Amino acid sequence: MDSFFVYILYSKSLGRFYTGVTTLSIEERIQNHIEKKYGKLNFSQKAKDWELFHSIQCNNFSQARKIEI
């Protein structure tokens, strides 16, 4: 069974937070944001200085999604 993580990133250059859900390791997911691994442009691609602010491990996607929102 996969673990789901809710993560909150902070970009000092933007002065903004970003919240997401992943089944990847937090380190891998942050790297994906920084390296722009996804085809469409999204908010997280506006900065390269994302740092982990906080993360929460959840048992299922439903629980993680409720926390993320």
Tab-separated table of C-alpha atoms in Angstrom:
chain	number	residue	atom	x	y	z
A	1	MET	CA	0.000	0.000	0.000
A	2	ASP	CA	1.302	3.448	-0.951
A	3	SER	CA	1.806	6.169	1.590
A	4	PHE	CA	0.559	9.597	0.640
A	5	PHE	CA	2.307	12.756	1.718
A	6	VAL	CA	0.879	16.241	1.932
A	7	TYR	CA	3.746	18.668	1.564
A	8	ILE	CA	4.088	22.406	1.921
A	9	LEU	CA	6.943	24.082	0.096
A	10	TYR	CA	8.176	27.639	0.522
A	11	SER	CA	9.924	29.825	-2.044
A	12	LYS	CA	11.824	32.737	-0.572
A	13	SER	CA	12.189	34.395	-3.998
A	14	LEU	CA	8.407	34.387	-4.508
A	15	GLY	CA	7.505	34.786	-0.839
A	16	ARG	CA	4.872	32.100	-1.426
A	17	PHE	CA	3.853	28.637	-0.251
A	18	TYR	CA	2.869	25.677	-2.439
A	19	THR	CA	0.891	22.687	-1.180
A	20	GLY	CA	0.629	19.307	-2.890
A	21	VAL	CA	0.069	15.570	-2.471
A	22	THR	CA	2.457	12.844	-3.610
A	23	THR	CA	3.322	9.166	-3.248
A	24	LEU	CA	6.953	9.923	-4.125
A	25	SER	CA	9.560	10.713	-1.525
A	26	ILE	CA	9.396	14.373	-0.547
A	27	GLU	CA	12.953	14.936	-1.795
A	28	GLU	CA	12.114	13.458	-5.210
A	29	ARG	CA	8.954	15.532	-5.487
A	30	ILE	CA	10.761	18.777	-4.639
A	31	GLN	CA	13.373	17.933	-7.259
A	32	ASN	CA	10.591	17.374	-9.812
A	33	HIS	CA	9.234	20.854	-9.075
A	34	ILE	CA	12.671	22.451	-9.397
A	35	GLU	CA	13.563	20.563	-12.602
A	36	LYS	CA	10.157	21.237	-14.178
A	37	LYS	CA	9.488	17.543	-14.824
A	38	TYR	CA	5.915	18.128	-15.928
A	39	GLY	CA	4.879	19.288	-19.397
A	40	LYS	CA	2.456	22.071	-18.586
A	41	LEU	CA	3.550	25.265	-16.882
A	42	ASN	CA	2.256	25.541	-13.363
A	43	PHE	CA	2.759	27.791	-10.377
A	44	SER	CA	5.557	25.708	-8.852
A	45	GLN	CA	7.712	26.212	-11.947
A	46	LYS	CA	8.016	29.941	-11.265
A	47	ALA	CA	10.839	29.364	-8.734
A	48	LYS	CA	13.861	27.137	-8.254
A	49	ASP	CA	14.339	27.695	-4.552
A	50	TRP	CA	11.527	25.529	-3.142
A	51	GLU	CA	12.250	24.219	0.339
A	52	LEU	CA	10.210	21.865	2.463
A	53	PHE	CA	8.247	23.802	5.057
A	54	HIS	CA	6.163	20.895	6.423
A	55	SER	CA	4.936	17.423	5.462
A	56	ILE	CA	2.305	15.012	6.766
A	57	GLN	CA	2.085	11.296	6.002
A	58	CYS	CA	-1.415	9.963	5.313
A	59	ASN	CA	-2.873	6.477	4.905
A	60	ASN	CA	-4.909	7.211	1.778
A	61	PHE	CA	-5.456	9.778	-0.946
A	62	SER	CA	-8.808	10.925	0.410
A	63	GLN	CA	-7.286	11.861	3.760
A	64	ALA	CA	-4.332	13.579	2.075
A	65	ARG	CA	-6.572	15.572	-0.260
A	66	LYS	CA	-8.706	16.833	2.638
A	67	ILE	CA	-5.580	18.101	4.395
A	68	GLU	CA	-4.170	19.652	1.208
A	69	ILE	CA	-7.272	21.721	0.557
